[in-house]
Short mmCIF file of C-alpha atoms in Angstrom, two decimals:
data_model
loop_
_atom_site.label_atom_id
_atom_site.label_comp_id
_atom_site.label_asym_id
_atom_site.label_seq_id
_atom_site.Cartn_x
_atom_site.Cartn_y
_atom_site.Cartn_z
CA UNK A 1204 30.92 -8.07 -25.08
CA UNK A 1205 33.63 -9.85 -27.19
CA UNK A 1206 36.19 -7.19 -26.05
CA UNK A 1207 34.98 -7.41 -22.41
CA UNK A 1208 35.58 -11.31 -22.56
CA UNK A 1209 39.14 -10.57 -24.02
CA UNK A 1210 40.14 -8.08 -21.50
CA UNK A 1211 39.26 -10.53 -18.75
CA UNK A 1212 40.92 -13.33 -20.34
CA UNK A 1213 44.58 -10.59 -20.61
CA UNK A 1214 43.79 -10.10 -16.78
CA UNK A 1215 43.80 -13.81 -15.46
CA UNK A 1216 46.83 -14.56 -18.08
CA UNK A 1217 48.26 -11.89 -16.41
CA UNK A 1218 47.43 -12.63 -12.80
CA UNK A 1219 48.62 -16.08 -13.83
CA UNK A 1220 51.91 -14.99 -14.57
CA UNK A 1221 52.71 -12.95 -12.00
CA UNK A 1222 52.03 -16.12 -9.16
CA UNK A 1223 53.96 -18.33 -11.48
CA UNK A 1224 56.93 -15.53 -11.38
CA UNK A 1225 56.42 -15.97 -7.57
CA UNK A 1226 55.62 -19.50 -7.41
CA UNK A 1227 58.91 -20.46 -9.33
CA UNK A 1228 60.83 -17.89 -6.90
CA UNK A 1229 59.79 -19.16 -3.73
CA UNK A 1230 59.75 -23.11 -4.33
CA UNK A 1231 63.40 -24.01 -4.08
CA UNK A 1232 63.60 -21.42 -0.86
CA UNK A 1233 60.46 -22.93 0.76
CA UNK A 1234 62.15 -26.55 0.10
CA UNK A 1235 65.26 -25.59 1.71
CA UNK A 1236 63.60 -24.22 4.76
CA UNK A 1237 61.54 -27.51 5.40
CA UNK A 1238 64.02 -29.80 4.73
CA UNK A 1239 66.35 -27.91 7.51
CA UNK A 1240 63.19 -28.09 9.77
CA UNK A 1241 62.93 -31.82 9.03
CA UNK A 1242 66.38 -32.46 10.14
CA UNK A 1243 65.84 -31.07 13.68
CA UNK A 1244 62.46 -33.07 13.96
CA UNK A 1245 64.63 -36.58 13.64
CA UNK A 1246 63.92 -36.69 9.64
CA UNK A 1247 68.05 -35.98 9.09
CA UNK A 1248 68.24 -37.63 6.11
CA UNK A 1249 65.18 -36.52 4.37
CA UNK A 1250 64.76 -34.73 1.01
CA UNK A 1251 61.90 -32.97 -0.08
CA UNK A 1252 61.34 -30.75 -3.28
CA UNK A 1253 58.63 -28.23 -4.71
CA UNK A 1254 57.69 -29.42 -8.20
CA UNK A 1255 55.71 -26.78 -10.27
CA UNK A 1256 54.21 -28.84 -13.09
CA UNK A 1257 52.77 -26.57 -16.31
CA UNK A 1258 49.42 -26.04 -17.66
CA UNK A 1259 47.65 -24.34 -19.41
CA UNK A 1260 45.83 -21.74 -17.16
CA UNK A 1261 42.97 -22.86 -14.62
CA UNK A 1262 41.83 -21.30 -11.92
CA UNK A 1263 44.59 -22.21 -9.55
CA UNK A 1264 47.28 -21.02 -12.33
CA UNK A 1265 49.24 -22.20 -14.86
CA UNK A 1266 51.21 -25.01 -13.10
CA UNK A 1267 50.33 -27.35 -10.55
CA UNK A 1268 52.29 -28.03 -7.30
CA UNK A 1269 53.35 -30.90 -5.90
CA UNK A 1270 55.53 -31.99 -3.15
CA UNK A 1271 58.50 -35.17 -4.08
CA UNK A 1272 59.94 -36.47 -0.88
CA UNK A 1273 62.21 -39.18 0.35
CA UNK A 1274 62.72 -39.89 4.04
CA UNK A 1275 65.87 -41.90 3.28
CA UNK A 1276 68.93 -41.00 1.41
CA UNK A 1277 69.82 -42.77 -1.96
CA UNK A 1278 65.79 -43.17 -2.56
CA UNK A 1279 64.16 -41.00 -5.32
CA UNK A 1280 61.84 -38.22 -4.97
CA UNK A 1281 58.07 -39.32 -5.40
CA UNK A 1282 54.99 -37.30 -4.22
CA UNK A 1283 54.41 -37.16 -0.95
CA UNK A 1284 51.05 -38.63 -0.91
CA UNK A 1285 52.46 -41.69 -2.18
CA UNK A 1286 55.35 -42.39 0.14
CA UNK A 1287 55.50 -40.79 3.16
CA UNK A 1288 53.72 -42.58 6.47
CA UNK A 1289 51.92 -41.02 8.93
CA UNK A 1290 54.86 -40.26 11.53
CA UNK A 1291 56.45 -38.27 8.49
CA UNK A 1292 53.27 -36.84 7.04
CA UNK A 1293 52.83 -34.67 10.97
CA UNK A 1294 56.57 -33.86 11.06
CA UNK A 1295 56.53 -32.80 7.09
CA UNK A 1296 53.35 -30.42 8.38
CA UNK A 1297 55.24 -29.32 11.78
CA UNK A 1298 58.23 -28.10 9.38
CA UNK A 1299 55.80 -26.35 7.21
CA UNK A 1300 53.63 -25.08 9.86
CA UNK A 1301 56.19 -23.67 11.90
CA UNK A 1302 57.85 -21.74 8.57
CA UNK A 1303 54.75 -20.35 7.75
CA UNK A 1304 53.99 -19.16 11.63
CA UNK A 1305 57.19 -17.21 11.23
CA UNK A 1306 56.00 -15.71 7.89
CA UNK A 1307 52.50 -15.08 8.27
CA UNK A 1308 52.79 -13.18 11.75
CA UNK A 1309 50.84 -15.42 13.54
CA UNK A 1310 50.40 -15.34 17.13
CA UNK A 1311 49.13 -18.63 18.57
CA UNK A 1312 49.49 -22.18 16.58
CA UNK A 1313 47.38 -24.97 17.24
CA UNK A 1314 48.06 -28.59 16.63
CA UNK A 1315 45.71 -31.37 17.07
CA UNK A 1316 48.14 -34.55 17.28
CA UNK A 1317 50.97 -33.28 15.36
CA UNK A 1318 53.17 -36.11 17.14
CA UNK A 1319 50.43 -39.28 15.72
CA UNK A 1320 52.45 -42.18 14.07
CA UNK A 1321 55.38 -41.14 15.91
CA UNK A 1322 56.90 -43.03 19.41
CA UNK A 1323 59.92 -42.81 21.36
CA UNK A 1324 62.84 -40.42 20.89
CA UNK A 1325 61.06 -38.74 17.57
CA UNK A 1326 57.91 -37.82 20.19
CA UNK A 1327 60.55 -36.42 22.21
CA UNK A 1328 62.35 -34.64 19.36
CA UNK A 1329 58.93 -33.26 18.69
CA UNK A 1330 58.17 -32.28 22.02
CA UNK A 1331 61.08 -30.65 22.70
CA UNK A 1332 60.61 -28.33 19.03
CA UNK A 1333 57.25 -27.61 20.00
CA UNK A 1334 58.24 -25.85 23.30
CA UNK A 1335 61.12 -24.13 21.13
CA UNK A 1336 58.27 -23.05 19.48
CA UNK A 1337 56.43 -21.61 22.43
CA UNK A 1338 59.26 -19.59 23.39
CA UNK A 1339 58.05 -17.17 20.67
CA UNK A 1340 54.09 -17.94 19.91
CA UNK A 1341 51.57 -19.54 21.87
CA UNK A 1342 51.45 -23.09 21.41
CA UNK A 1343 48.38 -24.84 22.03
CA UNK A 1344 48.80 -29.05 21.56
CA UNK A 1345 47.08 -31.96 21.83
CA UNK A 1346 48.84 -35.21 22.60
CA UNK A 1347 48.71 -38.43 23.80
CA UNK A 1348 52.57 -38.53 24.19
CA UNK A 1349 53.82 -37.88 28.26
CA UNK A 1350 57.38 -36.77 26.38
CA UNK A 1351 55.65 -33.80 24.93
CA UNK A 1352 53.02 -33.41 27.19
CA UNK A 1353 56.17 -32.80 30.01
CA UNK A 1354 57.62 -30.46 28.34
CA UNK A 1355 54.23 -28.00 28.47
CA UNK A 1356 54.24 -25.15 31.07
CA UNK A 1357 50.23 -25.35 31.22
CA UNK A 1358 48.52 -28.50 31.15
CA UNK A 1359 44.47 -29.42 30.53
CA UNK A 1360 43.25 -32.86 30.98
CA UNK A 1361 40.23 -33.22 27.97
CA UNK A 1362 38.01 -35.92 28.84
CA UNK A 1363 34.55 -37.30 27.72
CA UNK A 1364 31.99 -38.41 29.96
CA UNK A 1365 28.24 -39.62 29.04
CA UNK A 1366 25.96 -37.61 30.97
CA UNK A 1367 21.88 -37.91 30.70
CA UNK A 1368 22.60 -40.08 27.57
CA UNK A 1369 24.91 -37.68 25.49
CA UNK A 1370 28.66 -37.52 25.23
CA UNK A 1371 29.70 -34.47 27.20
CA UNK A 1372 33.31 -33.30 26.98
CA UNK A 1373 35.09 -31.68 29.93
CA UNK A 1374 38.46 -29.78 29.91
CA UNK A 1375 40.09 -29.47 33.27
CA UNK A 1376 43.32 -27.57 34.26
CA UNK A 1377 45.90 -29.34 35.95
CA UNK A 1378 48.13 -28.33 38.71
CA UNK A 1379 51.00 -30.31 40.21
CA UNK A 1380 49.70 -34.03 41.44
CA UNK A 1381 47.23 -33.85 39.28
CA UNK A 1382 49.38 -33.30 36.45
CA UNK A 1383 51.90 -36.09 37.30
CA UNK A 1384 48.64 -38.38 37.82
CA UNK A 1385 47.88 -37.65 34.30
CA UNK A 1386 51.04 -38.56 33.19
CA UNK A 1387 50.84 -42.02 34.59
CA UNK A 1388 47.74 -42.17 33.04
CA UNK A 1389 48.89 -41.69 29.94
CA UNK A 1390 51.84 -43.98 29.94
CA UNK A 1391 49.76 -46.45 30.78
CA UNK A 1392 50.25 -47.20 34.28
CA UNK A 1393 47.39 -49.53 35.65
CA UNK A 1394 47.57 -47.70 39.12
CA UNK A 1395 46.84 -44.19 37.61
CA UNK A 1396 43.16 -45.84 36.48
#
């Protein structure tokens, strides 16, 4: 039993090893890739960097990972967590997202308000990456933003109704007036209500 519990011990220091080997390989890579993907999602002047932190060996390896960011040049790298706002948290995840797509083979991505925190000419920025994006995988997005929302080539309209006391929620596709209704609405126009 002693020599079972020692060959299963070489096995995980050896599994261990071989994801650190590829760990340490593919951190500075990875970094490079988002931080180029940050600067065409209106983060130009953002850093971000992979740190692999040593351990002694858990379950998830011998090092822990961590990712140091700063949005603004000249400001050091902390973790992510603890610095970055919302707006930079769903562009940080587009970057990744998107890199990963590319790597993984996937076919459709699906973002659930990947432009939140965000306004103006970044929700544009956004917008117009996304539908770079679908030029290559299906995209599917929701948004409450008319600058990405324009830049769609299908468009549903999700709404929530109460019906026989229950919230009911209704997805409708929308075709021409209907879609340029919906963009009123969502700017905020009081004649679209």
């Amino acid at each position: 039993k002693q020599k079972e519990i020692e060959v299963k011990k070489q096995t995980c220091q050896a599994i261990g090893k071989q994801l650190s080997f590829k760990r340490k390989k593919a951190a500075n890579p990875l970094s490079s890739l988002i931080i180029s993907e940050l600067k065409q999602i209106n983060l130009e002047k953002a850093d971000l960097q992979i740190s692999l932190e040593e351990h002694p060996l858990t379950s998830k390896g011998f090092e822990s990972i961590r990712f140091l960011f700063s949005a603004n040049r000249g400001h050091p790298l902390i973790p992510l967590e603890e610095c970055a706002s919302g707006g930079e948290l769903s562009r940080v995840l587009l970057a990744m997202k998107t890199i990963l797509a590319e790597k993984e083979g996937s076919n459709t991505l699906v973002f659930d308000e990947i432009d939140s925190n965000v306004g103006g000419r970044t929700a544009t920025v956004l917008g117009e990456k996304l539908r770079l994006i679908a030029e290559k995988k299906q995209v599917i997005c929701v948004t409450h933003f008319v600058q990405v929302a324009r830049l769609a080539t299908a468009h549903f309209a999700v709404t929530k109704k109460e019906e026989e006391g229950k919230a009911v929620t209704h997805i409708e596709k929308l075709f021409d007036k209907e879609r340029e209704a919906e963009y009123e609405r969502m700017a905020g126009r009081p004649e679209s209500f």
